[in-house]
CSV table of C-alpha atoms in Angstrom, one decimal:
chain,number,residue,atom,x,y,z
Q,9,MET,CA,-7.6,-2.5,-23.7
Q,10,GLU,CA,-10.3,0.2,-23.9
Q,11,THR,CA,-10.7,2.3,-20.8
Q,12,MET,CA,-14.5,1.9,-20.7
Q,13,ALA,CA,-14.5,-1.9,-21.0
Q,14,VAL,CA,-14.5,-4.0,-17.9
Q,15,GLU,CA,-11.2,-5.8,-17.6
Q,16,GLN,CA,-11.5,-9.5,-18.4
Q,17,ASN,CA,-8.1,-10.7,-17.2
Q,18,GLY,CA,-8.0,-12.2,-13.7
Q,19,ILE,CA,-4.8,-13.7,-12.3
Q,20,ASN,CA,-3.8,-15.3,-15.6
Q,21,ALA,CA,-0.7,-14.0,-17.4
Q,22,VAL,CA,-1.7,-11.0,-19.6
Q,23,PRO,CA,-1.4,-12.1,-23.2
Q,24,GLU,CA,1.4,-10.3,-25.1
Q,25,ALA,CA,-1.2,-8.8,-27.5
Q,26,GLU,CA,-2.7,-6.9,-24.6
Q,27,ARG,CA,0.5,-5.6,-23.3
Q,28,HIS,CA,1.1,-1.9,-23.9
Q,29,GLY,CA,2.4,1.3,-22.4
Q,30,ARG,CA,5.8,2.5,-21.0
Q,31,PRO,CA,7.4,2.2,-17.6
Q,32,GLY,CA,6.8,5.9,-17.1
Q,33,ASP,CA,3.1,5.2,-17.0
Q,34,LEU,CA,3.6,3.6,-13.5
Q,35,PHE,CA,4.3,7.0,-12.0
Q,36,TRP,CA,0.6,8.1,-12.1
Q,37,PRO,CA,-1.1,5.3,-10.1
Q,38,TRP,CA,1.5,5.3,-7.4
Q,39,ALA,CA,1.6,9.1,-7.2
Q,40,GLY,CA,-2.2,9.5,-7.0
Q,41,SER,CA,-2.6,6.8,-4.4
Q,42,ASN,CA,-0.1,8.5,-2.0
Q,43,LEU,CA,-1.1,12.1,-2.3
Q,44,SER,CA,-3.6,12.2,0.4
Q,45,LEU,CA,-3.3,14.9,3.1
Q,46,PHE,CA,-2.7,12.1,5.6
Q,47,GLY,CA,0.9,12.5,4.4
Q,48,VAL,CA,1.0,15.7,6.4
Q,49,ALA,CA,0.3,13.8,9.5
Q,50,PHE,CA,3.1,11.4,8.7
Q,51,GLY,CA,5.6,14.3,9.0
Q,52,VAL,CA,4.1,15.1,12.4
Q,53,TYR,CA,4.5,11.5,13.5
Q,54,ILE,CA,8.2,11.3,12.5
Q,55,VAL,CA,8.9,14.6,14.4
Q,56,GLY,CA,7.2,12.9,17.4
Q,57,LEU,CA,10.2,10.5,17.6
Q,58,GLY,CA,12.3,13.4,18.9
Q,59,LEU,CA,13.7,14.6,15.6
Q,60,GLY,CA,14.3,18.1,14.5
Q,61,VAL,CA,13.5,19.5,11.0
Q,62,VAL,CA,16.5,18.3,9.1
Q,63,PRO,CA,16.8,14.8,10.7
Q,64,ALA,CA,13.0,14.3,10.3
Q,65,ILE,CA,13.1,15.2,6.6
Q,66,ILE,CA,16.2,13.1,5.9
Q,67,THR,CA,15.0,10.0,7.8
Q,68,GLY,CA,11.5,10.3,6.3
Q,69,ALA,CA,12.9,10.6,2.7
Q,70,VAL,CA,15.2,7.7,3.2
Q,71,GLY,CA,12.5,5.5,4.6
Q,72,TYR,CA,10.1,6.4,1.8
Q,73,VAL,CA,12.6,5.7,-1.0
Q,74,LEU,CA,13.8,2.4,0.5
Q,75,SER,CA,10.3,1.1,1.1
Q,76,PHE,CA,9.0,2.0,-2.3
Q,77,LEU,CA,12.1,0.6,-3.9
Q,78,LEU,CA,10.9,-2.7,-2.6
Q,79,VAL,CA,7.6,-2.1,-4.4
Q,80,GLY,CA,9.5,-1.2,-7.6
Q,81,LEU,CA,11.5,-4.4,-7.5
Q,82,VAL,CA,8.3,-6.5,-7.0
Q,83,ALA,CA,6.8,-4.6,-10.0
Q,84,ILE,CA,9.6,-6.0,-12.2
Q,85,GLY,CA,8.2,-9.5,-11.6
Q,86,GLY,CA,4.8,-8.3,-12.9
Q,87,THR,CA,6.3,-6.9,-16.1
Q,88,ARG,CA,8.4,-10.1,-16.8
Q,89,SER,CA,5.6,-12.5,-16.1
Q,90,GLY,CA,2.3,-10.7,-16.8
Q,91,VAL,CA,1.0,-12.1,-13.5
Q,92,PRO,CA,-0.2,-10.2,-10.4
Q,93,THR,CA,1.7,-10.1,-7.2
Q,94,MET,CA,0.1,-12.6,-4.9
Q,95,THR,CA,-0.1,-15.2,-7.7
Q,96,LEU,CA,3.6,-14.8,-8.2
Q,97,GLY,CA,4.0,-15.6,-4.5
Q,98,ARG,CA,3.2,-19.3,-5.4
Q,99,ALA,CA,6.8,-19.6,-6.5
Q,100,PRO,CA,8.5,-19.2,-3.2
Q,101,PHE,CA,5.6,-20.6,-1.1
Q,102,GLY,CA,3.9,-23.2,-3.2
Q,103,TYR,CA,0.3,-23.2,-4.5
Q,104,GLN,CA,-1.2,-24.1,-1.1
Q,105,GLY,CA,1.5,-22.5,1.0
Q,106,ASN,CA,0.8,-19.2,-0.7
Q,107,LYS,CA,-2.7,-19.0,0.7
Q,108,LEU,CA,-1.5,-17.7,4.1
Q,109,PRO,CA,0.3,-14.6,2.7
Q,110,ALA,CA,-2.5,-14.1,0.1
Q,111,ALA,CA,-5.1,-14.2,2.9
Q,112,LEU,CA,-3.1,-11.6,4.9
Q,113,SER,CA,-2.7,-9.5,1.8
Q,114,TYR,CA,-6.4,-9.6,1.2
Q,115,ILE,CA,-7.2,-8.6,4.8
Q,116,SER,CA,-4.7,-5.8,4.7
Q,117,ASN,CA,-6.1,-4.4,1.4
Q,118,VAL,CA,-9.7,-4.6,2.5
Q,119,GLY,CA,-8.8,-3.1,5.8
Q,120,TRP,CA,-7.1,-0.1,4.1
Q,121,GLU,CA,-10.1,0.3,1.8
Q,122,ILE,CA,-12.3,0.6,4.9
Q,123,VAL,CA,-10.0,3.0,6.6
Q,124,LEU,CA,-9.5,5.3,3.5
Q,125,VAL,CA,-13.2,5.4,2.6
Q,126,THR,CA,-14.1,6.1,6.2
Q,127,LEU,CA,-11.5,8.9,6.4
Q,128,SER,CA,-12.9,10.4,3.1
Q,129,ALA,CA,-16.4,10.4,4.6
Q,130,GLN,CA,-15.3,12.0,7.9
Q,131,SER,CA,-13.3,14.6,6.0
Q,132,GLY,CA,-16.1,15.5,3.7
Q,133,ALA,CA,-18.5,15.8,6.7
Q,134,ALA,CA,-16.1,18.0,8.6
Q,135,ILE,CA,-15.6,20.4,5.7
Q,136,LEU,CA,-19.4,20.5,4.8
Q,137,ALA,CA,-20.0,21.5,8.4
Q,138,ARG,CA,-18.4,24.8,7.6
Q,139,LEU,CA,-19.8,25.2,4.2
Q,140,ALA,CA,-23.4,24.3,5.3
Q,141,PRO,CA,-23.7,24.8,9.0
Q,142,GLY,CA,-27.3,23.7,9.1
Q,143,LEU,CA,-26.7,20.3,7.5
Q,144,PRO,CA,-26.8,17.5,10.2
Q,145,ARG,CA,-23.4,15.8,10.7
Q,146,THR,CA,-24.8,12.3,10.3
Q,147,THR,CA,-26.5,13.2,7.0
Q,148,ALA,CA,-23.3,14.8,5.7
Q,149,THR,CA,-21.3,11.8,6.7
Q,150,ALA,CA,-23.7,9.3,5.1
Q,151,VAL,CA,-23.8,11.3,1.8
Q,152,CYS,CA,-20.0,11.5,1.6
Q,153,PHE,CA,-19.6,7.8,2.5
Q,154,ALA,CA,-22.1,6.7,-0.2
Q,155,VAL,CA,-20.4,8.8,-2.9
Q,156,ALA,CA,-16.9,7.7,-1.9
Q,157,ALA,CA,-17.9,4.0,-1.8
Q,158,LEU,CA,-19.7,4.2,-5.2
Q,159,VAL,CA,-16.7,5.8,-6.9
Q,160,VAL,CA,-14.2,3.3,-5.5
Q,161,ILE,CA,-16.3,0.3,-6.4
Q,162,ALA,CA,-17.1,1.5,-9.9
Q,163,VAL,CA,-13.5,2.2,-10.8
Q,164,GLY,CA,-12.3,-1.1,-9.3
Q,165,VAL,CA,-14.9,-3.0,-11.3
Q,166,TYR,CA,-13.7,-1.5,-14.6
Q,167,GLY,CA,-10.1,-2.4,-13.7
Q,168,HIS,CA,-6.6,-1.7,-14.8
Q,169,ALA,CA,-7.1,0.6,-17.8
Q,170,MET,CA,-9.7,2.8,-16.0
Q,171,ILE,CA,-7.4,3.0,-12.9
Q,172,MET,CA,-4.4,4.1,-14.9
Q,173,VAL,CA,-6.5,7.0,-16.5
Q,174,VAL,CA,-8.3,8.0,-13.4
Q,175,GLN,CA,-5.1,8.1,-11.3
Q,176,ARG,CA,-3.3,10.3,-13.9
Q,177,TYR,CA,-6.0,13.0,-13.9
Q,178,LEU,CA,-6.4,12.8,-10.1
Q,179,THR,CA,-2.7,13.4,-9.7
Q,180,TYR,CA,-2.9,16.5,-12.0
Q,181,ALA,CA,-5.7,17.9,-9.9
Q,182,PHE,CA,-4.1,17.0,-6.6
Q,183,VAL,CA,-0.8,18.6,-7.5
Q,184,VAL,CA,-2.4,22.0,-8.4
Q,185,LEU,CA,-4.7,22.1,-5.4
Q,186,THR,CA,-2.0,21.0,-3.0
Q,187,VAL,CA,0.3,23.7,-4.2
Q,188,VAL,CA,-2.3,26.3,-3.6
Q,189,TYR,CA,-3.1,24.8,-0.2
Q,190,MET,CA,0.5,24.9,0.8
Q,191,ALA,CA,0.9,28.5,-0.4
Q,192,LEU,CA,-2.0,29.5,1.9
Q,193,MET,CA,-0.4,27.7,4.8
Q,194,LEU,CA,3.1,29.2,4.4
Q,195,PRO,CA,2.8,31.7,7.3
Q,196,ARG,CA,2.3,28.8,9.7
Q,197,LEU,CA,5.5,27.0,8.8
Q,198,GLY,CA,8.7,27.2,10.7
Q,199,THR,CA,11.9,25.4,11.7
Q,200,SER,CA,12.0,25.7,15.5
Q,201,LEU,CA,12.4,22.1,16.3
Q,202,GLU,CA,15.2,20.5,18.4
Q,203,THR,CA,16.5,17.0,18.1
Q,204,THR,CA,16.1,15.3,21.5
Q,205,SER,CA,16.8,11.7,20.5
Q,206,GLY,CA,20.2,10.2,19.6
Q,207,ALA,CA,21.3,7.9,16.8
Q,208,GLY,CA,18.4,5.6,17.7
Q,209,GLY,CA,16.0,8.4,16.7
Q,210,TRP,CA,17.5,8.5,13.2
Q,211,VAL,CA,17.2,4.7,12.8
Q,212,GLY,CA,13.8,4.7,14.2
Q,213,GLY,CA,12.7,7.5,11.9
Q,214,VAL,CA,13.8,5.5,8.8
Q,215,ILE,CA,12.0,2.4,10.0
Q,216,PHE,CA,8.9,4.3,10.9
Q,217,ALA,CA,8.8,6.0,7.5
Q,218,MET,CA,9.1,2.6,5.8
Q,219,THR,CA,6.1,1.2,7.8
Q,220,LEU,CA,4.1,4.3,7.0
Q,221,LEU,CA,4.4,4.1,3.3
Q,222,GLY,CA,6.0,1.5,1.0
Q,223,LEU,CA,5.8,-1.6,3.1
Q,224,GLY,CA,2.0,-1.3,3.0
Q,225,TRP,CA,2.1,-1.6,-0.8
Q,226,VAL,CA,4.7,-4.4,-1.4
Q,227,ASN,CA,1.9,-7.0,-1.9
Q,228,CYS,CA,0.5,-4.9,-4.9
Q,229,GLY,CA,3.7,-4.0,-6.8
Q,230,ALA,CA,3.2,-6.3,-9.8
Q,231,ASP,CA,-0.5,-5.7,-10.1
Q,232,TYR,CA,0.0,-2.4,-12.1
Q,233,SER,CA,3.1,-3.3,-14.1
Q,234,ARG,CA,1.9,-6.6,-15.6
Q,235,TYR,CA,0.3,-4.9,-18.6
Q,236,LEU,CA,3.6,-3.5,-19.7
Q,237,PRO,CA,5.4,-5.3,-22.6
Q,238,ALA,CA,7.7,-8.0,-21.2
Q,239,ARG,CA,10.7,-6.4,-22.9
Q,240,SER,CA,10.3,-3.2,-20.8
Q,241,SER,CA,13.4,-2.1,-18.9
Q,242,GLY,CA,13.3,-3.6,-15.4
Q,243,ARG,CA,15.4,-0.6,-14.1
Q,244,ALA,CA,12.8,1.8,-15.5
Q,245,VAL,CA,9.9,-0.1,-14.0
Q,246,ALA,CA,11.5,0.0,-10.6
Q,247,TRP,CA,12.5,3.7,-11.0
Q,248,TRP,CA,9.1,5.0,-12.0
Q,249,THR,CA,7.3,3.0,-9.4
Q,250,THR,CA,9.7,4.3,-6.7
Q,251,LEU,CA,9.5,7.9,-7.9
Q,252,GLY,CA,5.7,7.9,-8.1
Q,253,GLY,CA,5.3,6.3,-4.7
Q,254,ALA,CA,7.9,8.2,-2.8
Q,255,LEU,CA,8.1,11.7,-4.3
Q,256,PRO,CA,4.6,13.2,-3.8
Q,257,PRO,CA,4.2,12.0,-0.1
Q,258,MET,CA,7.8,13.3,0.5
Q,259,VAL,CA,6.6,16.8,-0.3
Q,260,LEU,CA,3.7,16.4,2.1
Q,261,LEU,CA,6.0,15.0,4.7
Q,262,VAL,CA,8.3,18.1,4.5
Q,263,PHE,CA,5.2,20.2,4.9
Q,264,GLY,CA,4.1,18.3,8.0
Q,265,VAL,CA,7.6,18.6,9.5
Q,266,LEU,CA,7.7,22.4,8.9
Q,267,LEU,CA,4.2,22.8,10.2
Q,268,ALA,CA,5.3,21.1,13.5
Q,269,GLY,CA,8.1,23.6,13.6
Q,270,GLY,CA,5.9,26.7,13.0
Q,271,ASP,CA,2.6,25.8,14.7
Q,272,PRO,CA,3.0,22.9,17.2
Q,273,LYS,CA,-0.7,23.1,18.3
Q,274,LEU,CA,-2.0,22.9,14.8
Q,275,ALA,CA,0.5,20.1,14.0
Q,276,GLU,CA,-0.7,18.1,17.1
Q,277,ALA,CA,-4.3,18.4,16.0
Q,278,ALA,CA,-3.4,17.4,12.4
Q,279,GLY,CA,-1.7,14.3,13.7
Q,280,GLY,CA,-5.0,13.1,15.0
Q,281,ASP,CA,-7.4,14.4,12.3
Q,282,PRO,CA,-5.3,16.1,9.6
Q,283,VAL,CA,-8.2,17.0,7.2
Q,284,ALA,CA,-10.5,18.7,9.8
Q,285,ALA,CA,-7.6,20.4,11.7
Q,286,LEU,CA,-6.0,21.8,8.5
Q,287,ALA,CA,-9.4,22.9,7.1
Q,288,GLY,CA,-10.0,25.0,10.2
Q,289,ALA,CA,-7.0,27.2,9.3
Q,290,LEU,CA,-8.1,27.8,5.7
Q,291,PRO,CA,-10.2,30.7,4.2
Q,292,THR,CA,-13.8,29.8,3.3
Q,293,TRP,CA,-13.3,30.3,-0.4
Q,294,PHE,CA,-10.8,27.4,-0.6
Q,295,LEU,CA,-12.8,24.9,1.4
Q,296,LEU,CA,-14.5,23.3,-1.6
Q,297,PRO,CA,-11.3,22.8,-3.5
Q,298,TYR,CA,-9.7,21.5,-0.3
Q,299,LEU,CA,-12.7,19.1,0.1
Q,300,LEU,CA,-12.0,17.7,-3.3
Q,301,THR,CA,-8.3,17.4,-2.6
Q,302,ALA,CA,-8.9,15.6,0.8
Q,303,ILE,CA,-11.5,13.2,-0.4
Q,304,GLY,CA,-9.8,12.5,-3.8
Q,305,GLY,CA,-6.5,11.6,-2.1
Q,306,PHE,CA,-8.1,9.0,0.1
Q,307,LEU,CA,-10.2,7.6,-2.7
Q,308,ALA,CA,-7.1,7.2,-5.0
Q,309,GLY,CA,-5.5,4.9,-2.4
Q,310,ALA,CA,-8.8,3.0,-1.9
Q,311,ILE,CA,-9.2,2.4,-5.6
Q,312,MET,CA,-5.7,0.8,-5.8
Q,313,ASP,CA,-6.6,-1.3,-2.7
Q,314,ILE,CA,-9.9,-2.6,-4.0
Q,315,TYR,CA,-8.4,-3.7,-7.3
Q,316,SER,CA,-5.5,-5.5,-5.6
Q,317,SER,CA,-7.7,-7.1,-3.0
Q,318,GLY,CA,-9.8,-8.6,-5.7
Q,319,LEU,CA,-6.7,-10.2,-7.2
Q,320,SER,CA,-5.6,-11.5,-3.8
Q,321,MET,CA,-9.0,-13.1,-3.4
Q,322,LEU,CA,-8.5,-14.9,-6.7
Q,323,ALA,CA,-5.0,-16.0,-5.7
Q,324,LEU,CA,-6.7,-17.7,-2.7
Q,325,GLY,CA,-8.5,-20.0,-5.2
Q,326,VAL,CA,-11.9,-18.4,-4.9
Q,327,PRO,CA,-13.8,-19.2,-8.2
Q,328,LEU,CA,-15.0,-15.8,-9.2
Q,329,ARG,CA,-14.3,-13.5,-12.1
Q,330,ARG,CA,-12.2,-10.5,-11.2
Q,331,HIS,CA,-15.0,-7.8,-11.3
Q,332,TYR,CA,-17.3,-10.0,-9.1
Q,333,ALA,CA,-14.5,-10.3,-6.6
Q,334,VAL,CA,-14.3,-6.5,-6.5
Q,335,LEU,CA,-18.0,-6.3,-5.8
Q,336,VAL,CA,-17.6,-8.7,-2.8
Q,337,ASP,CA,-14.7,-6.5,-1.6
Q,338,GLY,CA,-16.9,-3.5,-2.0
Q,339,LEU,CA,-19.6,-5.0,0.1
Q,340,LEU,CA,-17.1,-5.7,2.9
Q,341,MET,CA,-15.8,-2.1,2.5
Q,342,VAL,CA,-19.3,-0.7,2.9
Q,343,LEU,CA,-20.1,-2.9,5.9
Q,344,GLY,CA,-16.7,-2.1,7.6
Q,345,GLY,CA,-17.0,1.6,6.9
Q,346,TYR,CA,-20.6,1.7,8.3
Q,347,TYR,CA,-19.3,0.1,11.5
Q,348,LEU,CA,-16.5,2.6,11.9
Q,349,LEU,CA,-18.6,5.6,11.1
Q,350,PHE,CA,-21.9,4.9,12.8
Q,351,VAL,CA,-21.3,2.1,15.4
Q,352,SER,CA,-17.8,2.0,16.8
Q,353,ASP,CA,-16.0,4.7,18.8
Q,354,SER,CA,-12.8,2.8,19.6
Q,355,PHE,CA,-12.1,0.4,16.7
Q,356,PHE,CA,-9.3,2.5,15.1
Q,357,GLY,CA,-6.7,1.8,17.8
Q,358,THR,CA,-7.2,-2.0,17.6
Q,359,PHE,CA,-7.3,-2.0,13.8
Q,360,GLN,CA,-4.1,0.1,13.5
Q,361,ALA,CA,-2.4,-2.4,15.9
Q,362,PHE,CA,-3.6,-5.3,13.7
Q,363,LEU,CA,-2.2,-3.6,10.6
Q,364,ALA,CA,1.2,-3.4,12.3
Q,365,ILE,CA,1.1,-7.1,12.7
Q,366,VAL,CA,0.1,-7.6,9.1
Q,367,GLY,CA,3.0,-5.2,8.2
Q,368,VAL,CA,5.5,-7.5,9.9
Q,369,VAL,CA,4.3,-10.5,7.9
Q,370,MET,CA,4.3,-8.6,4.6
Q,371,ALA,CA,7.8,-7.3,5.2
Q,372,ALA,CA,9.0,-10.9,5.7
Q,373,TRP,CA,7.0,-11.9,2.6
Q,374,VAL,CA,8.6,-9.3,0.3
Q,375,ALA,CA,12.1,-10.3,1.4
Q,376,ILE,CA,11.4,-13.9,0.6
Q,377,PHE,CA,9.7,-13.0,-2.7
Q,378,LEU,CA,12.6,-10.8,-3.9
Q,379,VAL,CA,15.3,-13.3,-2.9
Q,380,ASP,CA,13.4,-16.0,-4.8
Q,381,MET,CA,12.8,-13.8,-7.8
Q,382,TRP,CA,16.4,-12.7,-8.2
Q,383,ARG,CA,18.2,-15.9,-7.1
Q,384,LEU,CA,15.9,-18.6,-8.6
Q,385,ARG,CA,13.7,-17.0,-11.3
Q,386,ASP,CA,16.3,-15.1,-13.3
Q,387,GLY,CA,15.0,-11.7,-12.2
Q,388,GLY,CA,11.4,-12.6,-13.0
Q,389,ARG,CA,12.0,-14.2,-16.4
Q,390,GLY,CA,11.8,-17.8,-15.1
Q,391,TYR,CA,8.2,-17.9,-13.9
Q,392,ASP,CA,6.0,-20.5,-15.6
Q,393,GLU,CA,2.4,-21.8,-15.5
Q,394,ARG,CA,2.8,-23.7,-12.3
Q,395,LEU,CA,2.2,-20.4,-10.6
Q,396,LEU,CA,-1.4,-20.4,-11.8
Q,397,ARG,CA,-2.8,-23.9,-11.3
Q,398,ALA,CA,-2.5,-26.6,-8.7
Q,399,GLY,CA,-1.0,-29.9,-9.7
Q,400,SER,CA,1.0,-28.5,-12.6
Q,401,GLY,CA,4.4,-29.6,-11.4
Q,402,GLY,CA,5.2,-27.3,-8.5
Q,403,PRO,CA,5.0,-28.2,-4.8
Q,404,ALA,CA,1.8,-27.7,-2.9
Q,405,VAL,CA,3.8,-26.1,-0.1
Q,406,ASN,CA,7.4,-24.9,-0.4
Q,407,TRP,CA,8.5,-25.5,3.2
Q,408,ALA,CA,11.6,-23.4,2.8
Q,409,GLY,CA,9.6,-20.3,2.0
Q,410,ALA,CA,6.7,-21.0,4.4
Q,411,GLY,CA,9.1,-21.9,7.3
Q,412,VAL,CA,11.2,-18.8,6.9
Q,413,LEU,CA,8.0,-16.7,6.7
Q,414,VAL,CA,6.8,-18.0,10.1
Q,415,VAL,CA,10.2,-17.7,11.8
Q,416,ALA,CA,10.8,-14.1,10.6
Q,417,SER,CA,7.2,-13.1,11.4
Q,418,VAL,CA,7.5,-14.4,15.0
Q,419,VAL,CA,10.7,-12.5,15.5
Q,420,GLY,CA,9.3,-9.4,14.0
Q,421,MET,CA,6.2,-9.5,16.2
Q,422,GLY,CA,8.4,-9.8,19.2
Q,423,LEU,CA,9.8,-6.4,18.4
Q,424,ILE,CA,6.7,-4.3,17.8
Q,425,THR,CA,4.5,-2.5,20.4
Q,426,SER,CA,0.8,-1.7,20.5
Q,427,ALA,CA,-1.3,0.9,22.3
Q,428,ASP,CA,-4.1,-1.7,22.5
Q,429,GLU,CA,-3.8,-3.5,25.8
Q,430,ASN,CA,-5.0,-6.9,24.5
Q,431,ILE,CA,-2.7,-6.9,21.5
Q,432,ALA,CA,0.2,-5.6,23.6
Q,433,ARG,CA,0.1,-8.9,25.5
Q,434,VAL,CA,0.9,-11.0,22.4
Q,435,VAL,CA,3.5,-8.7,20.8
Q,436,GLY,CA,6.8,-7.2,22.0
Q,437,PHE,CA,7.8,-10.4,23.8
Q,438,LEU,CA,11.4,-9.9,22.8
Q,439,MET,CA,11.6,-6.4,24.2
Q,440,SER,CA,12.5,-5.2,27.7
Q,441,GLU,CA,10.3,-2.6,29.3
Q,442,GLU,CA,13.0,0.0,28.6
Q,443,MET,CA,13.1,-0.9,25.0
Q,444,ARG,CA,9.3,-0.7,24.7
Q,445,ALA,CA,9.4,2.9,25.9
Q,446,SER,CA,12.3,3.8,23.6
Q,447,THR,CA,12.4,5.3,20.1
Q,448,PHE,CA,12.9,1.8,18.7
Q,449,GLY,CA,9.7,0.6,20.4
Q,450,ALA,CA,7.6,3.5,19.1
Q,451,ALA,CA,9.0,2.9,15.5
Q,452,ASN,CA,8.0,-0.8,15.5
Q,453,ILE,CA,11.5,-1.9,14.5
Q,454,GLY,CA,10.2,-5.5,14.3
Q,455,VAL,CA,8.9,-4.7,10.8
Q,456,ALA,CA,12.5,-4.0,9.5
Q,457,VAL,CA,13.9,-6.9,11.5
Q,458,ALA,CA,11.4,-9.3,9.9
Q,459,LEU,CA,12.5,-8.0,6.5
Q,460,VAL,CA,16.2,-8.6,7.1
Q,461,VAL,CA,15.8,-11.9,8.9
Q,462,ALA,CA,13.5,-13.4,6.2
Q,463,GLY,CA,15.8,-12.3,3.3
Q,464,ALA,CA,18.9,-13.7,5.0
Q,465,LEU,CA,17.4,-17.0,6.1
Q,466,TYR,CA,15.7,-17.7,2.8
Q,467,PHE,CA,19.0,-16.9,0.9
Q,468,LEU,CA,20.9,-19.3,3.2
Q,469,VAL,CA,18.2,-22.1,3.0
Q,470,THR,CA,17.9,-21.9,-0.8
Q,471,ALA,CA,21.7,-21.9,-1.2
Q,472,VAL,CA,21.7,-25.3,0.3
Q,473,ARG,CA,18.4,-26.6,-1.1
Q,474,PRO,CA,16.7,-25.1,-4.1
Q,475,ALA,CA,13.2,-23.9,-3.6
Q,476,GLY,CA,10.4,-26.2,-4.8
Q,477,GLY,CA,12.1,-29.4,-3.6
Q,478,GLY,CA,15.0,-29.1,-6.0
Q,479,ARG,CA,12.9,-28.8,-9.1
Q,480,PRO,CA,13.9,-25.5,-10.8
Q,481,VAL,CA,11.3,-23.4,-12.6
Q,482,ALA,CA,11.8,-23.4,-16.4
Q,483,GLY,CA,14.1,-20.5,-17.3
Q,484,ARG,CA,12.8,-17.6,-19.5
Q,485,GLU,CA,9.5,-19.3,-20.2
Q,486,GLN,CA,6.6,-16.9,-20.4
Q,487,PRO,CA,4.0,-18.0,-17.8
Q,488,ALA,CA,1.0,-19.6,-19.2
Q,489,SER,CA,0.5,-17.0,-22.0
Q,490,GLY,CA,-1.9,-19.3,-23.7
Q,491,ALA,CA,-3.4,-20.8,-20.6
Q,492,ARG,CA,-7.0,-20.2,-19.5
Q,493,ARG,CA,-7.8,-16.9,-17.8
Q,494,ALA,CA,-7.6,-18.0,-14.2
Q,495,GLY,CA,-10.2,-16.1,-12.1
Q,496,GLY,CA,-11.0,-14.0,-15.1
């Protein structure tokens, strides 16, 4: 596939003739999408659980690796089948039953597109305020927002090949600029942090790190691996996905933890607005490179989200070609970003709480998906064309998968908290007041509980009754390699 050609595949299985590349290529899109300076704030958040420097770094690293390992395992299914993530979800949930998780995946992706483009605009405006003091803040914000939205939509429309190239070069640039940035900030780093929480803080730190990173990407894992040859090593696919997604943000996390240990006031400010706070500590000559690093990091994540949200829309059965779906998502992104930037002054808290709820559902989803893939689909080799079309032999709703998803999600929502008073009334119903105020409450342990409960229940249910009403999926058949290009 040529980089400058608009991708024509939708949610169909990518034909073998179009498969190319090596598992190592997966490092770049995942590294680029997780190199934003918001990763510095993540380190500050984990320290806020009462952890010192070493415990915060260890728990953050473990959480990052575990959560992105889930993304890597999902990616194996994409390589084996050639099909994107939320279309593969039709196996454990059925063609119609899959529409619930696909809709939540779509909402989550579009939501993060809005947040990331909004953050890039705010970041650009904050830095331009120092570079050009006379420029009105509203004008600076509008210009940055327009440029950011245009870049994200354009790359998303071109599709997979363009994304793989853009993310590689963005990663190169981010690494160089981030190293210079961290060198300039070295005098502000330190290790003067005490651990005030017990064992619960360690567990909470791991869970919190998982929710901050990989669990937000599990619904996209196969989208970027499906162009690899089907014979590619599954272990290598999982390894490079995990390494790309976990290593770069781990460096930023360590930096954030050390910043909290050396300059607590700056770290506290960075926790709320990392780009503007950290820009204030930099010399003027580095502000333009810093601006490019900050905005580019947010846009790299938004590019991945807008591509995957388009695929999720097609998995819902919307009769559009992939690039038109991206344009629809781009319109929603622009409208949402405009609202956050120029209308609302309190939406972020509510939206973040909503994303925690979606996180619970997606954690339950990935557990069911992986158990189904490894127990019933021969590690991804047993997917077939019933994943792509209704009425082709599979059940409309796989009640085993759908039922477990609902049960695990309800349990998980009962074990998360929210700063939004309205949302707080409908979550956390399985927690006492003491637990709500504890480290576990702050870490939203319900996300991890949903993951474990869903995996265990689905394993037990399918051990008694095979998924799909007892009709196994054809083993080792390539899914619809000659079928029509669904949604594309």
